[in-house]
Short mmCIF file of C-alpha atoms in Angstrom, two decimals:
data_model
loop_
_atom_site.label_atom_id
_atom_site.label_comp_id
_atom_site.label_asym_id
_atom_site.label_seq_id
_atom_site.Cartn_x
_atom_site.Cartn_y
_atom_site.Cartn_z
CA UNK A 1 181.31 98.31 211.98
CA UNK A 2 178.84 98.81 209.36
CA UNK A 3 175.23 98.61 209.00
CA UNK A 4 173.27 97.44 205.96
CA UNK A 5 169.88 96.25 205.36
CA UNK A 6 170.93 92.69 204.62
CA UNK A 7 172.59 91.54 207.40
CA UNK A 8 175.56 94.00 207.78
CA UNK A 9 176.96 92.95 204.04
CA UNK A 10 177.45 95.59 201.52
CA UNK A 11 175.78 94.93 198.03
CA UNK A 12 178.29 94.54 195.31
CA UNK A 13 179.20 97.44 193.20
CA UNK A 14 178.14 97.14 189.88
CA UNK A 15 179.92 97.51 186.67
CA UNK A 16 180.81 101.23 185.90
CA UNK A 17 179.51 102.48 182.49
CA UNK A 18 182.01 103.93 180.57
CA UNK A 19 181.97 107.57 180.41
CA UNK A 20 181.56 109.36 176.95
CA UNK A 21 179.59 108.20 173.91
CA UNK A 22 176.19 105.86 175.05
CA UNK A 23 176.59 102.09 174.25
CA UNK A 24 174.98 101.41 171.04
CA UNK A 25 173.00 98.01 171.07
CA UNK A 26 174.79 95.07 168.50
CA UNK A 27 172.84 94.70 165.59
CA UNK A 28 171.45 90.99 165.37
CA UNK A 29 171.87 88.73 162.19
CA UNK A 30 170.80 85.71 161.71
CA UNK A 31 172.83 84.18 159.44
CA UNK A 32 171.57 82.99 156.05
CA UNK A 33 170.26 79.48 155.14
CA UNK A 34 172.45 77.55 152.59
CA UNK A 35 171.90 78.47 149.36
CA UNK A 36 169.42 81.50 149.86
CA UNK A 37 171.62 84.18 149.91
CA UNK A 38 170.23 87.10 151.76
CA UNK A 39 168.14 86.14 154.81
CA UNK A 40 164.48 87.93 154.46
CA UNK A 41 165.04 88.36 157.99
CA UNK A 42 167.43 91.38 157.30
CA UNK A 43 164.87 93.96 157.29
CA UNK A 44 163.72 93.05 160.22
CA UNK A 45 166.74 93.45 161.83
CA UNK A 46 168.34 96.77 161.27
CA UNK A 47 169.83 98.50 164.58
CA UNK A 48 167.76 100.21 166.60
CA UNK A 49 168.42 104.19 166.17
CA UNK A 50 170.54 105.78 168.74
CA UNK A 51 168.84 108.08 171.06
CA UNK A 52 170.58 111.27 169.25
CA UNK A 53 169.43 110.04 166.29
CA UNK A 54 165.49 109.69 167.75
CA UNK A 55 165.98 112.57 169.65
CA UNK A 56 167.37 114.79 165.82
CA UNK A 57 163.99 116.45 164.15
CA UNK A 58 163.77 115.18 160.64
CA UNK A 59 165.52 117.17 157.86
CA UNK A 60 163.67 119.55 155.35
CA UNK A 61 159.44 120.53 156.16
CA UNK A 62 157.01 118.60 157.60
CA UNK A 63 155.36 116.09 155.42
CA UNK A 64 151.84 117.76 153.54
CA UNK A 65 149.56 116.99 155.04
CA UNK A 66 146.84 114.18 152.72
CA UNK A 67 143.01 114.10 152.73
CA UNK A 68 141.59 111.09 151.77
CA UNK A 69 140.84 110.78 148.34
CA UNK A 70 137.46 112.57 147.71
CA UNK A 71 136.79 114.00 150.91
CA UNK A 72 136.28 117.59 149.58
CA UNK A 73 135.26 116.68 145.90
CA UNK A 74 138.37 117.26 144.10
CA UNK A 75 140.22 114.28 144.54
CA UNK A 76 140.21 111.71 142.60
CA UNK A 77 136.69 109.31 142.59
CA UNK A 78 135.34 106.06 141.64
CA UNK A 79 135.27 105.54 138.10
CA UNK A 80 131.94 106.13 136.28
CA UNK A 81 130.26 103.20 135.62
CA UNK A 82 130.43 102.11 131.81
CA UNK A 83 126.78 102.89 129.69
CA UNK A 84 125.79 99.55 128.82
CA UNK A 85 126.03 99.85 125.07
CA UNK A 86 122.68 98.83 122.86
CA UNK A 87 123.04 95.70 121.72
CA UNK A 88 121.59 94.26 118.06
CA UNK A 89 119.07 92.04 119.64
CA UNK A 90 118.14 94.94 122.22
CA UNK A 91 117.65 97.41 119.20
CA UNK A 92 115.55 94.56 117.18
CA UNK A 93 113.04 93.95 120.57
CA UNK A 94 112.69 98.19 120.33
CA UNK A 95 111.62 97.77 117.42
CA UNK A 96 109.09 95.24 117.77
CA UNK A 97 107.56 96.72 120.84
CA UNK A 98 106.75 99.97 118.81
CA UNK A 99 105.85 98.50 115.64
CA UNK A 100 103.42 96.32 118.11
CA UNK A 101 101.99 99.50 120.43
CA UNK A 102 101.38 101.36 116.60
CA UNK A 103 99.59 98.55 115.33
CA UNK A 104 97.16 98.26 118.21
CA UNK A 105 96.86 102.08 118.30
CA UNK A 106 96.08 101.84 114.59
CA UNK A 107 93.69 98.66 115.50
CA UNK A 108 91.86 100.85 118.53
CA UNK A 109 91.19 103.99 115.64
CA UNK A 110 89.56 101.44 113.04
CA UNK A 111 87.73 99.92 115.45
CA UNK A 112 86.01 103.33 117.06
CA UNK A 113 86.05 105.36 113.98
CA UNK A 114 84.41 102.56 111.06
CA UNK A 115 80.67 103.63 110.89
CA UNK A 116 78.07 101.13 112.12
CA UNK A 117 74.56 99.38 111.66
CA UNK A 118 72.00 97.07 112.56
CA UNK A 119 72.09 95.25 109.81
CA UNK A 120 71.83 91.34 111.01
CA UNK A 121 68.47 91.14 112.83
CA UNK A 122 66.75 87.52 114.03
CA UNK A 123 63.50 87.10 112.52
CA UNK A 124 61.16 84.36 112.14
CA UNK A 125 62.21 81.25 109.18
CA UNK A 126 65.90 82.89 109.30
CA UNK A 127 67.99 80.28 107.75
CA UNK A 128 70.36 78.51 110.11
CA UNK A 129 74.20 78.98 110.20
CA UNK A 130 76.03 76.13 108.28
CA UNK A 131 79.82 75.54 107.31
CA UNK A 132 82.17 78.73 106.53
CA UNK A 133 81.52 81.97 106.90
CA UNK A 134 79.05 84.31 104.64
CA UNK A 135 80.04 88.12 104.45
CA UNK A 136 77.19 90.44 102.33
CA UNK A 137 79.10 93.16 100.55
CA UNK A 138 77.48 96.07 98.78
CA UNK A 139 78.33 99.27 97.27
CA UNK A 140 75.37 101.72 97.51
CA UNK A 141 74.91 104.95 95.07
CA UNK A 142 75.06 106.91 98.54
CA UNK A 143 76.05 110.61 97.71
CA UNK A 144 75.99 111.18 101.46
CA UNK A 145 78.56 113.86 102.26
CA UNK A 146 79.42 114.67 98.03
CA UNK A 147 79.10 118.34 97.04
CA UNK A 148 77.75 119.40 93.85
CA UNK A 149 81.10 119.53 92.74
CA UNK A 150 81.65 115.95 93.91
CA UNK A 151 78.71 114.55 92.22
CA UNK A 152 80.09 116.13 88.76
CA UNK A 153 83.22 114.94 88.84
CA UNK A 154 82.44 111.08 90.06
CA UNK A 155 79.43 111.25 87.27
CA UNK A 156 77.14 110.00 90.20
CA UNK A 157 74.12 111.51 88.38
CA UNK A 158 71.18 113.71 90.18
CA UNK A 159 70.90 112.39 93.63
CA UNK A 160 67.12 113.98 94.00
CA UNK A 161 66.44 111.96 90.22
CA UNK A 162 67.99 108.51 91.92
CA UNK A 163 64.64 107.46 93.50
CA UNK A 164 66.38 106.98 96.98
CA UNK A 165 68.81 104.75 97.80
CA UNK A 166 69.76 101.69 96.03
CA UNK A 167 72.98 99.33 95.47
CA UNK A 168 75.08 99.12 92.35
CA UNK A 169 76.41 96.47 93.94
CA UNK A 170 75.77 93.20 95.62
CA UNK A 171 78.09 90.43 96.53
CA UNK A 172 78.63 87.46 98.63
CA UNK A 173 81.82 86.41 99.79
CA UNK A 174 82.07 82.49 101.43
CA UNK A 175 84.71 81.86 103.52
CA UNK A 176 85.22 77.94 103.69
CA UNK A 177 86.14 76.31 107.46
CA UNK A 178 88.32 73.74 104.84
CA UNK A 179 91.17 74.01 102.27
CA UNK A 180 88.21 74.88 99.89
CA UNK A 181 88.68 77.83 97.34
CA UNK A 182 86.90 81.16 99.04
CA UNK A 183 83.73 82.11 96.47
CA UNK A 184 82.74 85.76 95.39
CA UNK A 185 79.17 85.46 94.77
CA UNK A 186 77.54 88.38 92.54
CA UNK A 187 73.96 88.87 92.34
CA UNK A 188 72.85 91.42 89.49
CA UNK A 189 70.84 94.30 90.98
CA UNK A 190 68.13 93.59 88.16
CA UNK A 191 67.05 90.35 89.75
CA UNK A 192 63.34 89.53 90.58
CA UNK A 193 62.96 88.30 93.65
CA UNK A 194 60.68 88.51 96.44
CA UNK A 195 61.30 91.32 99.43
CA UNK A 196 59.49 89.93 102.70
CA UNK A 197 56.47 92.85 102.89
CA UNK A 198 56.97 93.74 99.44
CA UNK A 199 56.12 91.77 96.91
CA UNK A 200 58.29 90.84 94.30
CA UNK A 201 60.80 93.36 93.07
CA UNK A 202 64.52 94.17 92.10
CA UNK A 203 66.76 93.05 94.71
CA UNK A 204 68.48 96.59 94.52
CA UNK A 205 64.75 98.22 95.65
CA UNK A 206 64.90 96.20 99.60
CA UNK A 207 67.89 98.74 100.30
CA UNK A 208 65.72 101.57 99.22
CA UNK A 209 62.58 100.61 101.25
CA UNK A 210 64.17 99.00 104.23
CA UNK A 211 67.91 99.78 104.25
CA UNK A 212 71.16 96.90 105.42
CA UNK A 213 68.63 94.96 107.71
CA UNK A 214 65.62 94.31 104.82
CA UNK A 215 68.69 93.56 102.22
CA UNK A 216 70.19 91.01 104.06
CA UNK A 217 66.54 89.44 105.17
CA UNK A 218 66.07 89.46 101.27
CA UNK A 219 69.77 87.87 99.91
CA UNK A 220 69.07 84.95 102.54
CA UNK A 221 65.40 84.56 101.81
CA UNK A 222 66.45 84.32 98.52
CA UNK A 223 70.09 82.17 98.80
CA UNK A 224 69.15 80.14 101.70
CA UNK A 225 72.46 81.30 102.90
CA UNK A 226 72.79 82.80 106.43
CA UNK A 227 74.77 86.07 106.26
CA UNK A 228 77.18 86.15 109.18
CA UNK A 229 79.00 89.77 108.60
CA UNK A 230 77.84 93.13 106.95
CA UNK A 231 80.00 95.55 104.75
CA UNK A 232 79.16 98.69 103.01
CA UNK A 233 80.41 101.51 101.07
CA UNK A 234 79.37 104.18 99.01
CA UNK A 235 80.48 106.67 96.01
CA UNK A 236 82.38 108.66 97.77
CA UNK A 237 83.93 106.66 100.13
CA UNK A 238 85.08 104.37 97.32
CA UNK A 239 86.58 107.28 95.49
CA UNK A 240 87.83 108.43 98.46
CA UNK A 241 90.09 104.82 99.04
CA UNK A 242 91.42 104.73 94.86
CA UNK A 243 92.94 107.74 95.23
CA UNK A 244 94.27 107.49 99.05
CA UNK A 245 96.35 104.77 97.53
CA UNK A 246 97.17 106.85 94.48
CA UNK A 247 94.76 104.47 92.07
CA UNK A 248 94.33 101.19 91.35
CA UNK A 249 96.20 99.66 88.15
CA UNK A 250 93.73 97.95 85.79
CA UNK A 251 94.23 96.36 82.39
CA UNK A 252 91.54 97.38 80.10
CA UNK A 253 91.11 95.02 77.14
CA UNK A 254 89.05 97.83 75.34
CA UNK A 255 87.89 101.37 75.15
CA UNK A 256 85.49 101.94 77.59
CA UNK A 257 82.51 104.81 76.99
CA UNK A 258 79.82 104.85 78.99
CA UNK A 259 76.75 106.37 77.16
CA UNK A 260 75.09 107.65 80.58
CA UNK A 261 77.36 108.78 82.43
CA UNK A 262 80.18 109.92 79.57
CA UNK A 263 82.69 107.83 81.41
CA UNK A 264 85.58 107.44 79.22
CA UNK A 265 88.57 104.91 79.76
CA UNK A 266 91.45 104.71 77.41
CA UNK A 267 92.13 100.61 76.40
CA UNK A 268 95.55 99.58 78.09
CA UNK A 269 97.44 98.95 81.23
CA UNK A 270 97.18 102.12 83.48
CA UNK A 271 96.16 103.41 87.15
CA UNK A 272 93.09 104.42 87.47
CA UNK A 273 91.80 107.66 89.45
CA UNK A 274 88.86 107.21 92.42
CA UNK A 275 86.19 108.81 89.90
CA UNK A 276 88.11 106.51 86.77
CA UNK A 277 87.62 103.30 89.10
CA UNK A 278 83.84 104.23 90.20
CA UNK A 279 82.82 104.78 86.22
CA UNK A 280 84.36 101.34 85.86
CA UNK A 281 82.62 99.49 88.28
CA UNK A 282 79.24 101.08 87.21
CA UNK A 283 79.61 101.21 83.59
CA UNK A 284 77.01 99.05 81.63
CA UNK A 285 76.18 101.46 78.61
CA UNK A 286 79.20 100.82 76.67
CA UNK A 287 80.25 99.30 73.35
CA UNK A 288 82.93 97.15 75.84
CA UNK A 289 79.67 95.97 78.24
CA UNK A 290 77.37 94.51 75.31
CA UNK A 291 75.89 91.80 78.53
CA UNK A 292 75.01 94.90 80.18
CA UNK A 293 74.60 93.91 83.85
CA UNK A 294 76.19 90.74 83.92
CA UNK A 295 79.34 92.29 82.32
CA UNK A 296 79.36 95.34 84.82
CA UNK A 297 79.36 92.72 87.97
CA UNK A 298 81.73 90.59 86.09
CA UNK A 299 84.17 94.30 86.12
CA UNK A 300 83.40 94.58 89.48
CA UNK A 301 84.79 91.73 90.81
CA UNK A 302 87.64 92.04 88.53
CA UNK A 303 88.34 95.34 90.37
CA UNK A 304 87.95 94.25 94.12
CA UNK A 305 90.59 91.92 93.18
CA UNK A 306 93.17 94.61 92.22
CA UNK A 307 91.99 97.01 94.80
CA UNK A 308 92.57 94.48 97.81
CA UNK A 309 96.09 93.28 96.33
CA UNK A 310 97.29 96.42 96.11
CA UNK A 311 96.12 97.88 99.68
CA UNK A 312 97.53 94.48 101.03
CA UNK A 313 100.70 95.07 99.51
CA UNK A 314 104.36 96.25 100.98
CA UNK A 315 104.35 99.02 98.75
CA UNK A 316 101.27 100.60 100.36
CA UNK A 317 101.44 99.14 103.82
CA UNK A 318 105.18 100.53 104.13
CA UNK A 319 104.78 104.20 102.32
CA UNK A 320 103.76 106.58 104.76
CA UNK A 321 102.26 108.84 101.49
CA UNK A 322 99.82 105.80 100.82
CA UNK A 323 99.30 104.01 104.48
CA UNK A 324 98.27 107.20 106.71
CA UNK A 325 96.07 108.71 103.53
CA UNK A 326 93.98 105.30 103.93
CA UNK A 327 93.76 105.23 107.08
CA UNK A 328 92.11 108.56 107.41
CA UNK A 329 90.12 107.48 104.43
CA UNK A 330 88.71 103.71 105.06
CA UNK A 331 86.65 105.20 108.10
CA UNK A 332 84.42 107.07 107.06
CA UNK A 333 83.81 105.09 103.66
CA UNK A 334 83.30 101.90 105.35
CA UNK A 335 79.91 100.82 107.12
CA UNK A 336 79.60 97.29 109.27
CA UNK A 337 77.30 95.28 111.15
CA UNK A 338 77.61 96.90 114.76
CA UNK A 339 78.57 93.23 115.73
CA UNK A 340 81.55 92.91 113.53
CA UNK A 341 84.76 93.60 114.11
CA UNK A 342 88.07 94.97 112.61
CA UNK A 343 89.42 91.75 112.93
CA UNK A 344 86.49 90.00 111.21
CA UNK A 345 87.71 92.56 107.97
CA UNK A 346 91.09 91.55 107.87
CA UNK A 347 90.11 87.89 107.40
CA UNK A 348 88.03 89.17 104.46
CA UNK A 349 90.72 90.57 103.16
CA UNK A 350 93.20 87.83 103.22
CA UNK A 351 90.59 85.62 101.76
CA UNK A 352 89.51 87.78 99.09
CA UNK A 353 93.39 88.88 98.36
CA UNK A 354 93.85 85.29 95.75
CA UNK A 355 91.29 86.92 93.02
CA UNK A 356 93.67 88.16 90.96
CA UNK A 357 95.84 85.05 91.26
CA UNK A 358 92.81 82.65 90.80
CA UNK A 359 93.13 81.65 94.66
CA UNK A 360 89.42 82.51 94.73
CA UNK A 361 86.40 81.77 92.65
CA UNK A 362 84.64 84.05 90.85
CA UNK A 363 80.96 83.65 89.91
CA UNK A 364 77.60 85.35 89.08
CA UNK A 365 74.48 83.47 90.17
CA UNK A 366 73.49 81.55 86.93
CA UNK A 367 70.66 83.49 85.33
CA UNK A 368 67.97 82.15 82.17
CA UNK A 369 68.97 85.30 80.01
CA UNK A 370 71.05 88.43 79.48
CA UNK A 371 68.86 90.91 81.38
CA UNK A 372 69.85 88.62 84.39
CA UNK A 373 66.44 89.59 85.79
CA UNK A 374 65.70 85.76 86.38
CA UNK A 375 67.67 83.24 87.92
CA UNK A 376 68.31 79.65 86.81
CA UNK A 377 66.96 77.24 89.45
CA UNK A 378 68.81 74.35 88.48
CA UNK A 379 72.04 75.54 88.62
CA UNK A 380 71.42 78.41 91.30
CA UNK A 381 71.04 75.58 93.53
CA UNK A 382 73.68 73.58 93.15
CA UNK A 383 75.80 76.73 93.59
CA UNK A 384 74.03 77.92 96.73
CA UNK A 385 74.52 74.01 97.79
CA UNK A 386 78.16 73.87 97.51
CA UNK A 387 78.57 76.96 99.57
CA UNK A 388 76.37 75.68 102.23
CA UNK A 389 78.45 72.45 102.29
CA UNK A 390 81.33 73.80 101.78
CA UNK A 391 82.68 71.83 98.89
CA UNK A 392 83.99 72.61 95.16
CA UNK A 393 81.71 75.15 93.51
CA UNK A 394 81.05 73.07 89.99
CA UNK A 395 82.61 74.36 86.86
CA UNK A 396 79.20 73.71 84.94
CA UNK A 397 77.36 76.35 86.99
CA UNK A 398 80.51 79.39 87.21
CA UNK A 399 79.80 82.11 84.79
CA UNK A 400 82.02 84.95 83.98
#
């Protein structure tokens, strides 16, 4: 009798496992779809290893082993990130952004460096402001700041034999609000007229006895015109501008020699020197000045014409050898209102720069005779009218 745990009956033996070499496991295929060929399936299916084969260490050294790119600094990195190359229109704005920051550097200097005075004072029957704009301009015989030397070689004369201070020059320059030609006024430093406190006297004399602010009370008590803006310079100063700009090209229809000052300019087409250009301006004692005054102002004008197209011009503007020599040189020659400004002198400039091309018209203030001491009233008015009004100057009442 026997005794098992299921009711007396003996489990089945199983199959036996063949002795020897373990049963390797069939290798499944699936077999391929019509017309595909290989099944992609196949690599999926290769036969499992047998355990000798799992059991076998691999052939040949263990596998290096690899850091990950970069973890110690020698392996291979990112690539650098590409400069971002300057492009034309990059290089052009570079450009314009400097040019800009020099001009307004250049813009600050002129503006804290130009000498100043109080030359436009209120005062009691001042005459009012009317249409355009009315700059005084006059060139003193100031020696302030020439040597001995100096004096000599601009043939300034004695400064202690002057009688003080007095202008060679005297000019007013309208600037129209309209499409009206801009007008260079000159008004000959011989002129009788009346100097509020002092009688009547040479026009030249109110700079002596009361400086800018009694010269400009006396050119509109005696033009009606109110002056708006103030500009001065002197001998030196002038000199010092002609030859910053390596001198001023003039066309001189005949020999020039000055009997005062021995001033001597060849006839001809040439450039002339800052103590050549000041003897030009001033000469009156000459064989090639017989109207004296009236041909000196007439010269002068003639002059500021050339002077202002040339320091307006590319050639000067753009050479470092002329631009930077006037730039340390128009300070200290120049004197303004203190209310002006160095923008106020650049419109100047661009209005006065059509003299030579006859943009602008060119007049003295009509006078009875050649001593120009007196003024004609007629025609003085109708001049100092037109400016007022801003309308056409009349041909009848130009002279040149």
């Amino acid at each position: 009798m026997t005794y098992g745990g299921d009711h007396g009956r003996q489990q089945p033996a199983g199959p036996r496992r063949p002795s020897g070499r373990p049963r390797e496991q069939q290798r499944a295929q699936m077999m391929p779809l019509p017309g595909r060929g290989q099944s992609p399936y196949d690599e999926r299916t290769r036969p499992l290893a047998s355990r000798e084969q799992a059991q076998r260490p691999p052939a040949g050294p263990p596998p290096r082993r690899q850091d990950p790119p970069g973890a110690y600094g020698d392996g291979p990195q990112q690539p650098p990130r590409r400069r971002r190359r300057w492009g034309l229109g990059r290089i052009l704005l570079t450009l314009v952004l400097v040019f800009v920051v020099f001009l307004a550097g250049v813009w600050v200097y002129l503006e804290f460096s130009i000498n100043r005075v109080d030359a436009l004072k209120d005062y009691s029957g001042r005459p009012a402001a009317a249409s355009g704009t009315n700059w005084l301009i006059v060139g003193s015989d100031s020696r302030e700041g020439l040597t001995a030397a100096d004096e000599d070689r601009l043939s300034t004369g004695d400064s202690t034999a002057a009688g003080g201070q007095r202008t060679d020059t005297i000019m007013v320059a309208h600037i129209p609000d309209n499409d009206v030609k801009p007008t260079l006024l000159s008004l000959p430093r011989d002129s009788q007229v009346k100097i509020p406190g002092h009688g009547t006297n040479k026009i030249n004399a109110a700079f002596s006895l009361g400086g800018a602010p009694l010269l400009v009370q006396t050119v509109e008590g005696a033009t009606g015109l109110h002056i708006d803006h103030y500009a001065e310079i002197g001998f030196g100063g002038f000199a010092k501008i002609v030859d910053a700009i390596g001198g001023v090209n003039m066309c001189v229809e005949k020999e020039m020699n000055d009997t005062m000052t021995g001033v001597k300019i060849a006839p001809g087409c040439q450039d002339l020197d800052g103590a050549q250009s000041l003897g030009f301006v001033r000469m009156r004692h000459s064989d090639a000045t017989p109207r004296s005054d009236l041909d000196r102002v007439a010269n002068q004008r003639k002059f500021i014409g050339a002077l202002v197209s040339q320091i307006g011009s590319p050639g000067t503007l753009l050479n470092p050898f002329d631009f930077f020599p006037l730039l340390s040189a128009a300070p200290g020659a120049l004197t303004m209102d203190s209310g002006d400004h160095v923008h106020n002198l650049v419109g100047l400039a661009l209005a006065m720069r059509g003299i030579s091309s006859g943009g602008v018209v060119t007049t003295t203030i009509p006078v009875t005779s050649g001593s120009a001491e007196n003024w004609d009233k007629t025609k003085s008015k109708q001049l100092l009218d037109a400016l007022r009004g801003d309308t056409e100057v009349p041909d009848s009442v130009i002279l040149n």
